[in-house]
C-alpha cells in the first residue's frame, strides 16, 4: 500500500464512529497513552536502560539492595535502587516489562489463531467436529487457566532435559498460556459463524462455487473480528498476569531472564527486611500495565457494542 493509501485509510478511520467515541472518552485516551508509553519503553529497553539486565557482569554484588536514588560503591547511580544481585532495578524492570509484554502478546496471538480456526470449523461444518471441539472446550473450562499452564510446564520439565527446557522456556510458556485461552475465541467465533453461515452472501458464494476455505477466511472471518479483537485486548492483561504468576511461583521464566513476575518474587523475600522497592516497584508497574490494558479493553467492548454500556 502506498503512502497516499495509508493516509487515506487513516483519515477514513479518524472519521469513523469508533474513532469519534475514542476521542470523546478521556479515560480511554489515557489508558491508550499509558499502554503505548509502556510498550515503547519495553521495546526501547536496550536504549533506555542504563545497564544490560541480561549481562551478569553488569551486576555488582557490592551494590546489592541499595535503595532508590543511591550511588554505588564505584560511583554508579541507581535511580530505582538495586536488587539482591546488585542489578539496577530500572534496567531490570524495563527488560522485565519487555519480556512480559512479548510473552503476553505472543500467547494471545497463538490462542487467537487457534481459537478462531477451531471456532470457524466447529460453527461452519457442525456435526462430529463441532461436538469434539466444544466438548474439549467444556473440559478446558472446568480447569483454571493457571493449573493448565502449570500442568504443561510440569510435563515439559519432566520430558525435556533441564538445559533444553531452560532454552525453550519462552516458547513453552507461550504455549502453556495460549492453551489456557483459546476456548473464549472458539466459542465466540462458533456462535457468530452459526449466524453468518445462513446469510444470503454465504449461500450465494456456495452457489457460485467459491471454495470453503475462501468463504471462511474471506467472507465469514471479517465479520467475527470485532468480538475477537475485544477478547484479545482483555486477554492480553490476563496473559501478562498469568506469566507473572508463573514466574512468581518459580515455574515460568528462568532467573537469568527477568520478568515482572520474577522480580516481584525475588523482592518478596526481602519485604520484611525493609527492602520494599525490590518487589513494590515491579508490582506497581505490573498493576499499571494490566490496568491500562483492561480499561482500554472495556472501552473497546462498549464502543463496538454500545448496548453493553446501557
PDB file of C-alpha atoms in Angstrom:
ATOM      1  CA  UNK A   1       0.000   0.000   0.000  1.00  0.00           C
ATOM      2  CA  UNK A   2       1.322   3.414  -0.960  1.00  0.00           C
ATOM      3  CA  UNK A   3       1.797   6.314   1.430  1.00  0.00           C
ATOM      4  CA  UNK A   4      -1.238   8.028  -0.090  1.00  0.00           C
ATOM      5  CA  UNK A   5      -3.326   4.909   0.513  1.00  0.00           C
ATOM      6  CA  UNK A   6      -2.159   4.717   4.123  1.00  0.00           C
ATOM      7  CA  UNK A   7      -3.085   8.357   4.689  1.00  0.00           C
ATOM      8  CA  UNK A   8      -6.478   7.813   3.094  1.00  0.00           C
ATOM      9  CA  UNK A   9      -7.150   4.764   5.281  1.00  0.00           C
ATOM     10  CA  UNK A  10      -6.032   6.640   8.406  1.00  0.00           C
ATOM     11  CA  UNK A  11      -8.270   9.595   7.500  1.00  0.00           C
ATOM     12  CA  UNK A  12     -11.259   7.282   6.999  1.00  0.00           C
ATOM     13  CA  UNK A  13     -10.632   5.625  10.364  1.00  0.00           C
ATOM     14  CA  UNK A  14     -10.301   9.007  12.087  1.00  0.00           C
ATOM     15  CA  UNK A  15     -13.769   9.932  10.814  1.00  0.00           C
ATOM     16  CA  UNK A  16     -15.312   6.608  11.843  1.00  0.00           C
ATOM     17  CA  UNK A  17     -17.728   6.127  14.749  1.00  0.00           C
ATOM     18  CA  UNK A  18     -15.105   4.169  16.711  1.00  0.00           C
ATOM     19  CA  UNK A  19     -12.568   6.997  16.463  1.00  0.00           C
ATOM     20  CA  UNK A  20     -15.246   9.512  17.431  1.00  0.00           C
ATOM     21  CA  UNK A  21     -16.091   7.524  20.568  1.00  0.00           C
ATOM     22  CA  UNK A  22     -12.387   7.244  21.330  1.00  0.00           C
ATOM     23  CA  UNK A  23     -11.895  10.998  21.090  1.00  0.00           C
ATOM     24  CA  UNK A  24     -14.879  11.518  23.415  1.00  0.00           C
ATOM     25  CA  UNK A  25     -13.516   9.176  26.113  1.00  0.00           C
ATOM     26  CA  UNK A  26     -10.702  10.736  28.201  1.00  0.00           C
ATOM     27  CA  UNK A  27     -10.163   7.552  30.199  1.00  0.00           C
ATOM     28  CA  UNK A  28      -9.732   5.502  27.005  1.00  0.00           C
ATOM     29  CA  UNK A  29      -7.238   8.047  25.683  1.00  0.00           C
ATOM     30  CA  UNK A  30      -5.313   7.968  28.959  1.00  0.00           C
ATOM     31  CA  UNK A  31      -5.285   4.167  29.025  1.00  0.00           C
ATOM     32  CA  UNK A  32      -4.098   4.027  25.404  1.00  0.00           C
ATOM     33  CA  UNK A  33      -1.356   6.586  26.046  1.00  0.00           C
ATOM     34  CA  UNK A  34      -0.124   4.736  29.132  1.00  0.00           C
ATOM     35  CA  UNK A  35      -0.161   1.421  27.292  1.00  0.00           C
ATOM     36  CA  UNK A  36       1.690   2.836  24.301  1.00  0.00           C
ATOM     37  CA  UNK A  37       4.244   4.527  26.578  1.00  0.00           C
ATOM     38  CA  UNK A  38       4.917   1.246  28.386  1.00  0.00           C
ATOM     39  CA  UNK A  39       5.160  -0.592  25.071  1.00  0.00           C
ATOM     40  CA  UNK A  40       7.638   1.992  23.752  1.00  0.00           C
ATOM     41  CA  UNK A  41       9.684   1.757  26.958  1.00  0.00           C
ATOM     42  CA  UNK A  42       9.758  -2.031  26.713  1.00  0.00           C
ATOM     43  CA  UNK A  43      10.753  -2.083  23.055  1.00  0.00           C
ATOM     44  CA  UNK A  44      13.409   0.579  23.684  1.00  0.00           C
ATOM     45  CA  UNK A  45      14.857  -1.121  26.756  1.00  0.00           C
ATOM     46  CA  UNK A  46      18.238  -1.545  25.056  1.00  0.00           C
ATOM     47  CA  UNK A  47      18.478   2.236  24.663  1.00  0.00           C
ATOM     48  CA  UNK A  48      16.659   3.465  27.768  1.00  0.00           C
ATOM     49  CA  UNK A  49      18.092   1.045  30.329  1.00  0.00           C
ATOM     50  CA  UNK A  50      21.296   2.317  31.994  1.00  0.00           C
ATOM     51  CA  UNK A  51      22.640  -1.260  32.201  1.00  0.00           C
ATOM     52  CA  UNK A  52      22.114  -4.584  30.456  1.00  0.00           C
ATOM     53  CA  UNK A  53      19.973  -6.701  32.773  1.00  0.00           C
ATOM     54  CA  UNK A  54      20.970  -9.877  30.886  1.00  0.00           C
ATOM     55  CA  UNK A  55      24.706  -9.281  31.396  1.00  0.00           C
ATOM     56  CA  UNK A  56      25.943 -10.836  34.680  1.00  0.00           C
ATOM     57  CA  UNK A  57      28.964  -8.526  34.557  1.00  0.00           C
ATOM     58  CA  UNK A  58      26.640  -5.519  34.899  1.00  0.00           C
ATOM     59  CA  UNK A  59      25.551  -6.705  38.346  1.00  0.00           C
ATOM     60  CA  UNK A  60      27.789  -5.642  41.238  1.00  0.00           C
ATOM     61  CA  UNK A  61      27.293  -7.676  44.413  1.00  0.00           C
ATOM     62  CA  UNK A  62      28.794  -4.845  46.448  1.00  0.00           C
ATOM     63  CA  UNK A  63      25.852  -2.632  45.412  1.00  0.00           C
ATOM     64  CA  UNK A  64      23.160  -5.191  46.285  1.00  0.00           C
ATOM     65  CA  UNK A  65      19.868  -3.974  47.822  1.00  0.00           C
ATOM     66  CA  UNK A  66      20.608  -0.282  47.570  1.00  0.00           C
ATOM     67  CA  UNK A  67      17.544   1.977  47.999  1.00  0.00           C
ATOM     68  CA  UNK A  68      16.316   4.256  45.189  1.00  0.00           C
ATOM     69  CA  UNK A  69      18.414   7.325  44.461  1.00  0.00           C
ATOM     70  CA  UNK A  70      21.606   5.795  45.855  1.00  0.00           C
ATOM     71  CA  UNK A  71      25.113   5.988  44.475  1.00  0.00           C
ATOM     72  CA  UNK A  72      27.000   2.694  44.371  1.00  0.00           C
ATOM     73  CA  UNK A  73      30.421   1.797  45.671  1.00  0.00           C
ATOM     74  CA  UNK A  74      32.050   2.645  42.331  1.00  0.00           C
ATOM     75  CA  UNK A  75      30.057   5.802  41.621  1.00  0.00           C
ATOM     76  CA  UNK A  76      27.170   4.225  39.685  1.00  0.00           C
ATOM     77  CA  UNK A  77      23.864   5.972  40.285  1.00  0.00           C
ATOM     78  CA  UNK A  78      20.756   3.809  40.733  1.00  0.00           C
ATOM     79  CA  UNK A  79      17.564   5.793  40.260  1.00  0.00           C
ATOM     80  CA  UNK A  80      15.295   2.969  41.448  1.00  0.00           C
ATOM     81  CA  UNK A  81      17.824   1.128  43.581  1.00  0.00           C
ATOM     82  CA  UNK A  82      19.247  -2.369  43.094  1.00  0.00           C
ATOM     83  CA  UNK A  83      18.048  -5.928  43.653  1.00  0.00           C
ATOM     84  CA  UNK A  84      19.728  -8.629  45.802  1.00  0.00           C
ATOM     85  CA  UNK A  85      22.079  -9.475  42.910  1.00  0.00           C
ATOM     86  CA  UNK A  86      23.230  -5.882  42.550  1.00  0.00           C
ATOM     87  CA  UNK A  87      21.331  -5.333  39.288  1.00  0.00           C
ATOM     88  CA  UNK A  88      19.959  -1.888  38.537  1.00  0.00           C
ATOM     89  CA  UNK A  89      16.217  -2.035  39.219  1.00  0.00           C
ATOM     90  CA  UNK A  90      15.327   0.407  36.437  1.00  0.00           C
ATOM     91  CA  UNK A  91      17.144  -1.720  33.860  1.00  0.00           C
ATOM     92  CA  UNK A  92      15.709  -4.965  35.215  1.00  0.00           C
ATOM     93  CA  UNK A  93      12.188  -3.531  35.161  1.00  0.00           C
ATOM     94  CA  UNK A  94      12.493  -2.278  31.567  1.00  0.00           C
ATOM     95  CA  UNK A  95      13.798  -5.611  30.312  1.00  0.00           C
ATOM     96  CA  UNK A  96      11.289  -7.459  32.501  1.00  0.00           C
ATOM     97  CA  UNK A  97       8.487  -5.340  31.062  1.00  0.00           C
ATOM     98  CA  UNK A  98       9.594  -6.238  27.552  1.00  0.00           C
ATOM     99  CA  UNK A  99       9.695  -9.937  28.403  1.00  0.00           C
ATOM    100  CA  UNK A 100       6.241  -9.873  29.993  1.00  0.00           C
ATOM    101  CA  UNK A 101       4.761  -7.955  27.056  1.00  0.00           C
ATOM    102  CA  UNK A 102       6.327 -10.244  24.444  1.00  0.00           C
ATOM    103  CA  UNK A 103       5.125 -13.368  26.223  1.00  0.00           C
ATOM    104  CA  UNK A 104       1.662 -11.860  26.654  1.00  0.00           C
ATOM    105  CA  UNK A 105       1.350 -10.717  23.047  1.00  0.00           C
ATOM    106  CA  UNK A 106       2.706 -13.984  21.628  1.00  0.00           C
ATOM    107  CA  UNK A 107       0.399 -16.129  23.770  1.00  0.00           C
ATOM    108  CA  UNK A 108      -2.659 -14.022  22.874  1.00  0.00           C
ATOM    109  CA  UNK A 109      -1.826 -14.268  19.173  1.00  0.00           C
ATOM    110  CA  UNK A 110      -1.307 -18.036  19.385  1.00  0.00           C
ATOM    111  CA  UNK A 111      -4.515 -18.551  21.364  1.00  0.00           C
ATOM    112  CA  UNK A 112      -6.415 -16.256  18.988  1.00  0.00           C
ATOM    113  CA  UNK A 113      -5.277 -18.048  15.839  1.00  0.00           C
ATOM    114  CA  UNK A 114      -6.002 -21.492  17.268  1.00  0.00           C
ATOM    115  CA  UNK A 115      -9.334 -20.489  18.794  1.00  0.00           C
ATOM    116  CA  UNK A 116     -10.584 -18.632  15.726  1.00  0.00           C
ATOM    117  CA  UNK A 117      -9.727 -21.519  13.382  1.00  0.00           C
ATOM    118  CA  UNK A 118     -11.378 -24.071  15.665  1.00  0.00           C
ATOM    119  CA  UNK A 119     -14.429 -21.831  16.046  1.00  0.00           C
ATOM    120  CA  UNK A 120     -14.734 -21.421  12.274  1.00  0.00           C
ATOM    121  CA  UNK A 121     -14.526 -25.177  11.725  1.00  0.00           C
ATOM    122  CA  UNK A 122     -16.954 -26.007  14.537  1.00  0.00           C
ATOM    123  CA  UNK A 123     -19.545 -23.419  13.510  1.00  0.00           C
ATOM    124  CA  UNK A 124     -19.412 -23.962   9.752  1.00  0.00           C
ATOM    125  CA  UNK A 125     -19.211 -27.753   9.493  1.00  0.00           C
ATOM    126  CA  UNK A 126     -21.042 -28.713  12.690  1.00  0.00           C
ATOM    127  CA  UNK A 127     -21.615 -32.397  13.322  1.00  0.00           C
ATOM    128  CA  UNK A 128     -18.933 -34.529  14.907  1.00  0.00           C
ATOM    129  CA  UNK A 129     -16.247 -31.828  14.515  1.00  0.00           C
ATOM    130  CA  UNK A 130     -18.392 -29.330  16.390  1.00  0.00           C
ATOM    131  CA  UNK A 131     -19.114 -31.859  19.136  1.00  0.00           C
ATOM    132  CA  UNK A 132     -15.452 -32.777  19.621  1.00  0.00           C
ATOM    133  CA  UNK A 133     -14.206 -29.182  19.684  1.00  0.00           C
ATOM    134  CA  UNK A 134     -16.939 -27.946  22.008  1.00  0.00           C
ATOM    135  CA  UNK A 135     -16.592 -30.884  24.424  1.00  0.00           C
ATOM    136  CA  UNK A 136     -12.851 -30.204  24.558  1.00  0.00           C
ATOM    137  CA  UNK A 137     -13.695 -26.571  25.303  1.00  0.00           C
ATOM    138  CA  UNK A 138     -16.074 -27.620  28.087  1.00  0.00           C
ATOM    139  CA  UNK A 139     -13.384 -29.788  29.653  1.00  0.00           C
ATOM    140  CA  UNK A 140     -10.899 -26.932  29.388  1.00  0.00           C
ATOM    141  CA  UNK A 141     -13.292 -24.511  31.117  1.00  0.00           C
ATOM    142  CA  UNK A 142     -13.540 -26.852  34.109  1.00  0.00           C
ATOM    143  CA  UNK A 143      -9.894 -26.177  34.978  1.00  0.00           C
ATOM    144  CA  UNK A 144      -8.412 -22.802  35.968  1.00  0.00           C
ATOM    145  CA  UNK A 145      -6.019 -21.372  33.410  1.00  0.00           C
ATOM    146  CA  UNK A 146      -3.126 -21.330  35.877  1.00  0.00           C
ATOM    147  CA  UNK A 147      -3.489 -25.084  36.543  1.00  0.00           C
ATOM    148  CA  UNK A 148      -3.359 -25.887  32.823  1.00  0.00           C
ATOM    149  CA  UNK A 149      -0.239 -23.763  32.440  1.00  0.00           C
ATOM    150  CA  UNK A 150       1.338 -25.465  35.472  1.00  0.00           C
ATOM    151  CA  UNK A 151       0.481 -28.880  34.028  1.00  0.00           C
ATOM    152  CA  UNK A 152       2.070 -28.113  30.655  1.00  0.00           C
ATOM    153  CA  UNK A 153       5.149 -26.655  32.309  1.00  0.00           C
ATOM    154  CA  UNK A 154       5.462 -29.674  34.617  1.00  0.00           C
ATOM    155  CA  UNK A 155       5.158 -32.155  31.749  1.00  0.00           C
ATOM    156  CA  UNK A 156       7.802 -30.362  29.676  1.00  0.00           C
ATOM    157  CA  UNK A 157      10.151 -30.212  32.665  1.00  0.00           C
ATOM    158  CA  UNK A 158       9.809 -33.982  33.044  1.00  0.00           C
ATOM    159  CA  UNK A 159      10.208 -34.815  29.362  1.00  0.00           C
ATOM    160  CA  UNK A 160      12.922 -32.330  28.347  1.00  0.00           C
ATOM    161  CA  UNK A 161      16.445 -32.076  29.766  1.00  0.00           C
ATOM    162  CA  UNK A 162      16.967 -29.163  32.147  1.00  0.00           C
ATOM    163  CA  UNK A 163      19.239 -27.208  29.789  1.00  0.00           C
ATOM    164  CA  UNK A 164      16.892 -27.634  26.809  1.00  0.00           C
ATOM    165  CA  UNK A 165      13.882 -26.667  28.912  1.00  0.00           C
ATOM    166  CA  UNK A 166      15.650 -23.500  30.007  1.00  0.00           C
ATOM    167  CA  UNK A 167      16.477 -22.611  26.396  1.00  0.00           C
ATOM    168  CA  UNK A 168      12.873 -23.206  25.344  1.00  0.00           C
ATOM    169  CA  UNK A 169      11.392 -21.510  28.422  1.00  0.00           C
ATOM    170  CA  UNK A 170       9.742 -18.680  26.470  1.00  0.00           C
ATOM    171  CA  UNK A 171       8.078 -20.840  23.748  1.00  0.00           C
ATOM    172  CA  UNK A 172       6.902 -23.329  26.380  1.00  0.00           C
ATOM    173  CA  UNK A 173       5.458 -20.526  28.490  1.00  0.00           C
ATOM    174  CA  UNK A 174       3.718 -19.016  25.452  1.00  0.00           C
ATOM    175  CA  UNK A 175       2.234 -22.407  24.529  1.00  0.00           C
ATOM    176  CA  UNK A 176       1.110 -23.027  28.109  1.00  0.00           C
ATOM    177  CA  UNK A 177      -0.691 -19.681  28.357  1.00  0.00           C
ATOM    178  CA  UNK A 178      -2.161 -19.969  24.843  1.00  0.00           C
ATOM    179  CA  UNK A 179      -3.574 -23.398  25.691  1.00  0.00           C
ATOM    180  CA  UNK A 180      -5.483 -21.752  28.536  1.00  0.00           C
ATOM    181  CA  UNK A 181      -7.159 -19.002  26.483  1.00  0.00           C
ATOM    182  CA  UNK A 182      -8.195 -20.489  23.125  1.00  0.00           C
ATOM    183  CA  UNK A 183     -11.646 -21.518  24.387  1.00  0.00           C
ATOM    184  CA  UNK A 184     -13.077 -17.987  24.561  1.00  0.00           C
ATOM    185  CA  UNK A 185     -12.152 -17.323  20.933  1.00  0.00           C
ATOM    186  CA  UNK A 186     -13.505 -20.682  19.743  1.00  0.00           C
ATOM    187  CA  UNK A 187     -16.867 -20.383  21.489  1.00  0.00           C
ATOM    188  CA  UNK A 188     -17.385 -16.757  20.431  1.00  0.00           C
ATOM    189  CA  UNK A 189     -16.454 -17.360  16.789  1.00  0.00           C
ATOM    190  CA  UNK A 190     -18.541 -20.527  16.632  1.00  0.00           C
ATOM    191  CA  UNK A 191     -21.634 -18.628  17.755  1.00  0.00           C
ATOM    192  CA  UNK A 192     -21.051 -15.908  15.184  1.00  0.00           C
ATOM    193  CA  UNK A 193     -20.444 -18.445  12.391  1.00  0.00           C
ATOM    194  CA  UNK A 194     -23.693 -20.238  13.194  1.00  0.00           C
ATOM    195  CA  UNK A 195     -25.467 -16.947  12.441  1.00  0.00           C
ATOM    196  CA  UNK A 196     -23.383 -15.954   9.418  1.00  0.00           C
ATOM    197  CA  UNK A 197     -23.418 -19.285   7.559  1.00  0.00           C
ATOM    198  CA  UNK A 198     -27.132 -18.927   6.818  1.00  0.00           C
ATOM    199  CA  UNK A 199     -26.833 -15.405   5.417  1.00  0.00           C
ATOM    200  CA  UNK A 200     -27.521 -14.732   1.753  1.00  0.00           C
ATOM    201  CA  UNK A 201     -23.954 -13.742   0.888  1.00  0.00           C
ATOM    202  CA  UNK A 202     -22.652 -17.107   2.144  1.00  0.00           C
ATOM    203  CA  UNK A 203     -25.337 -19.038   0.268  1.00  0.00           C
ATOM    204  CA  UNK A 204     -24.562 -17.042  -2.883  1.00  0.00           C
ATOM    205  CA  UNK A 205     -20.862 -17.812  -2.531  1.00  0.00           C
ATOM    206  CA  UNK A 206     -21.628 -21.521  -2.269  1.00  0.00           C
ATOM    207  CA  UNK A 207     -23.838 -21.452  -5.340  1.00  0.00           C
ATOM    208  CA  UNK A 208     -21.170 -19.702  -7.411  1.00  0.00           C
ATOM    209  CA  UNK A 209     -18.621 -22.382  -6.497  1.00  0.00           C
ATOM    210  CA  UNK A 210     -16.437 -20.425  -4.090  1.00  0.00           C
ATOM    211  CA  UNK A 211     -14.214 -22.765  -2.072  1.00  0.00           C
ATOM    212  CA  UNK A 212     -14.995 -23.449   1.572  1.00  0.00           C
ATOM    213  CA  UNK A 213     -11.650 -22.042   2.718  1.00  0.00           C
ATOM    214  CA  UNK A 214     -12.294 -18.787   0.873  1.00  0.00           C
ATOM    215  CA  UNK A 215     -15.814 -18.499   2.285  1.00  0.00           C
ATOM    216  CA  UNK A 216     -14.489 -18.952   5.817  1.00  0.00           C
ATOM    217  CA  UNK A 217     -11.450 -16.694   5.535  1.00  0.00           C
ATOM    218  CA  UNK A 218     -12.640 -14.003   3.135  1.00  0.00           C
ATOM    219  CA  UNK A 219     -16.377 -13.753   3.872  1.00  0.00           C
ATOM    220  CA  UNK A 220     -17.189 -15.021   7.376  1.00  0.00           C
ATOM    221  CA  UNK A 221     -13.951 -14.303   9.256  1.00  0.00           C
ATOM    222  CA  UNK A 222     -14.011 -10.485   8.769  1.00  0.00           C
ATOM    223  CA  UNK A 223     -17.474 -10.356  10.369  1.00  0.00           C
ATOM    224  CA  UNK A 224     -16.151 -12.020  13.533  1.00  0.00           C
ATOM    225  CA  UNK A 225     -13.088  -9.836  14.111  1.00  0.00           C
ATOM    226  CA  UNK A 226     -14.807  -7.200  16.270  1.00  0.00           C
ATOM    227  CA  UNK A 227     -15.534  -9.522  19.223  1.00  0.00           C
ATOM    228  CA  UNK A 228     -12.223 -11.322  18.672  1.00  0.00           C
ATOM    229  CA  UNK A 229     -10.349  -8.030  18.982  1.00  0.00           C
ATOM    230  CA  UNK A 230     -12.118  -7.259  22.256  1.00  0.00           C
ATOM    231  CA  UNK A 231     -11.322 -10.697  23.664  1.00  0.00           C
ATOM    232  CA  UNK A 232      -7.683 -10.360  22.598  1.00  0.00           C
ATOM    233  CA  UNK A 233      -7.339  -6.960  24.271  1.00  0.00           C
ATOM    234  CA  UNK A 234      -8.767  -8.175  27.570  1.00  0.00           C
ATOM    235  CA  UNK A 235      -6.856 -11.473  27.404  1.00  0.00           C
ATOM    236  CA  UNK A 236      -3.592  -9.573  26.967  1.00  0.00           C
ATOM    237  CA  UNK A 237      -3.808  -8.353  30.550  1.00  0.00           C
ATOM    238  CA  UNK A 238      -4.769 -11.849  31.728  1.00  0.00           C
ATOM    239  CA  UNK A 239      -1.862 -13.390  29.826  1.00  0.00           C
ATOM    240  CA  UNK A 240       0.606 -10.925  31.331  1.00  0.00           C
ATOM    241  CA  UNK A 241      -0.751 -11.657  34.819  1.00  0.00           C
ATOM    242  CA  UNK A 242      -0.584 -15.410  34.167  1.00  0.00           C
ATOM    243  CA  UNK A 243       3.049 -15.138  33.084  1.00  0.00           C
ATOM    244  CA  UNK A 244       3.815 -13.045  36.150  1.00  0.00           C
ATOM    245  CA  UNK A 245       2.061 -15.566  38.391  1.00  0.00           C
ATOM    246  CA  UNK A 246       4.001 -18.487  36.920  1.00  0.00           C
ATOM    247  CA  UNK A 247       7.277 -16.601  37.203  1.00  0.00           C
ATOM    248  CA  UNK A 248       6.392 -15.638  40.785  1.00  0.00           C
ATOM    249  CA  UNK A 249       5.834 -19.323  41.562  1.00  0.00           C
ATOM    250  CA  UNK A 250       9.218 -20.137  40.025  1.00  0.00           C
ATOM    251  CA  UNK A 251       7.895 -22.220  37.116  1.00  0.00           C
ATOM    252  CA  UNK A 252       7.897 -19.531  34.424  1.00  0.00           C
ATOM    253  CA  UNK A 253      10.998 -17.899  33.032  1.00  0.00           C
ATOM    254  CA  UNK A 254      14.448 -18.727  34.432  1.00  0.00           C
ATOM    255  CA  UNK A 255      16.026 -16.324  36.951  1.00  0.00           C
ATOM    256  CA  UNK A 256      18.567 -15.211  34.340  1.00  0.00           C
ATOM    257  CA  UNK A 257      15.749 -13.770  32.186  1.00  0.00           C
ATOM    258  CA  UNK A 258      13.999 -11.048  34.191  1.00  0.00           C
ATOM    259  CA  UNK A 259      10.257 -10.554  34.005  1.00  0.00           C
ATOM    260  CA  UNK A 260       7.963  -8.525  36.215  1.00  0.00           C
ATOM    261  CA  UNK A 261       6.762 -11.660  37.982  1.00  0.00           C
ATOM    262  CA  UNK A 262      10.253 -12.958  38.739  1.00  0.00           C
ATOM    263  CA  UNK A 263      11.318  -9.522  40.015  1.00  0.00           C
ATOM    264  CA  UNK A 264       8.364  -9.460  42.400  1.00  0.00           C
ATOM    265  CA  UNK A 265       9.236 -12.983  43.568  1.00  0.00           C
ATOM    266  CA  UNK A 266      12.850 -12.026  44.254  1.00  0.00           C
ATOM    267  CA  UNK A 267      11.806  -8.929  46.162  1.00  0.00           C
ATOM    268  CA  UNK A 268       9.156 -10.790  48.133  1.00  0.00           C
ATOM    269  CA  UNK A 269      11.889 -12.473  50.167  1.00  0.00           C
ATOM    270  CA  UNK A 270      13.176  -9.099  51.358  1.00  0.00           C
ATOM    271  CA  UNK A 271       9.934  -7.217  52.032  1.00  0.00           C
ATOM    272  CA  UNK A 272      10.180  -7.654  55.795  1.00  0.00           C
ATOM    273  CA  UNK A 273      13.832  -6.624  55.722  1.00  0.00           C
ATOM    274  CA  UNK A 274      12.821  -3.102  54.695  1.00  0.00           C
ATOM    275  CA  UNK A 275      13.847  -3.507  51.036  1.00  0.00           C
ATOM    276  CA  UNK A 276      10.359  -2.677  49.797  1.00  0.00           C
ATOM    277  CA  UNK A 277      11.383  -1.297  46.408  1.00  0.00           C
ATOM    278  CA  UNK A 278      12.586  -4.657  45.056  1.00  0.00           C
ATOM    279  CA  UNK A 279       9.052  -6.046  44.890  1.00  0.00           C
ATOM    280  CA  UNK A 280       6.917  -2.893  45.155  1.00  0.00           C
ATOM    281  CA  UNK A 281       8.234  -1.125  42.053  1.00  0.00           C
ATOM    282  CA  UNK A 282       7.864  -4.079  39.619  1.00  0.00           C
ATOM    283  CA  UNK A 283       4.487  -4.800  41.215  1.00  0.00           C
ATOM    284  CA  UNK A 284       3.285  -1.243  40.628  1.00  0.00           C
ATOM    285  CA  UNK A 285       4.489  -1.398  37.024  1.00  0.00           C
ATOM    286  CA  UNK A 286       2.615  -4.664  36.537  1.00  0.00           C
ATOM    287  CA  UNK A 287      -0.561  -3.149  38.004  1.00  0.00           C
ATOM    288  CA  UNK A 288      -0.234  -0.063  35.787  1.00  0.00           C
ATOM    289  CA  UNK A 289       0.236  -2.184  32.671  1.00  0.00           C
ATOM    290  CA  UNK A 290      -2.661  -4.521  33.440  1.00  0.00           C
ATOM    291  CA  UNK A 291      -4.961  -1.669  34.443  1.00  0.00           C
ATOM    292  CA  UNK A 292      -4.314   0.328  31.266  1.00  0.00           C
ATOM    293  CA  UNK A 293      -4.935  -2.713  29.051  1.00  0.00           C
ATOM    294  CA  UNK A 294      -8.091  -3.687  30.947  1.00  0.00           C
ATOM    295  CA  UNK A 295      -9.531  -0.177  30.834  1.00  0.00           C
ATOM    296  CA  UNK A 296      -8.888   0.099  27.104  1.00  0.00           C
ATOM    297  CA  UNK A 297     -10.372  -3.364  26.561  1.00  0.00           C
ATOM    298  CA  UNK A 298     -13.530  -2.453  28.485  1.00  0.00           C
ATOM    299  CA  UNK A 299     -13.900   0.737  26.460  1.00  0.00           C
ATOM    300  CA  UNK A 300     -13.378  -1.157  23.203  1.00  0.00           C
ATOM    301  CA  UNK A 301     -16.042  -3.694  24.168  1.00  0.00           C
ATOM    302  CA  UNK A 302     -18.555  -0.944  24.927  1.00  0.00           C
ATOM    303  CA  UNK A 303     -17.624   1.021  21.791  1.00  0.00           C
ATOM    304  CA  UNK A 304     -18.108  -1.962  19.484  1.00  0.00           C
ATOM    305  CA  UNK A 305     -21.353  -2.926  21.181  1.00  0.00           C
ATOM    306  CA  UNK A 306     -22.979   0.220  22.666  1.00  0.00           C
ATOM    307  CA  UNK A 307     -25.875  -1.864  24.052  1.00  0.00           C
ATOM    308  CA  UNK A 308     -23.495  -3.225  26.694  1.00  0.00           C
ATOM    309  CA  UNK A 309     -22.875   0.286  28.032  1.00  0.00           C
ATOM    310  CA  UNK A 310     -26.562   0.881  28.745  1.00  0.00           C
TER     311      UNK A 310
END
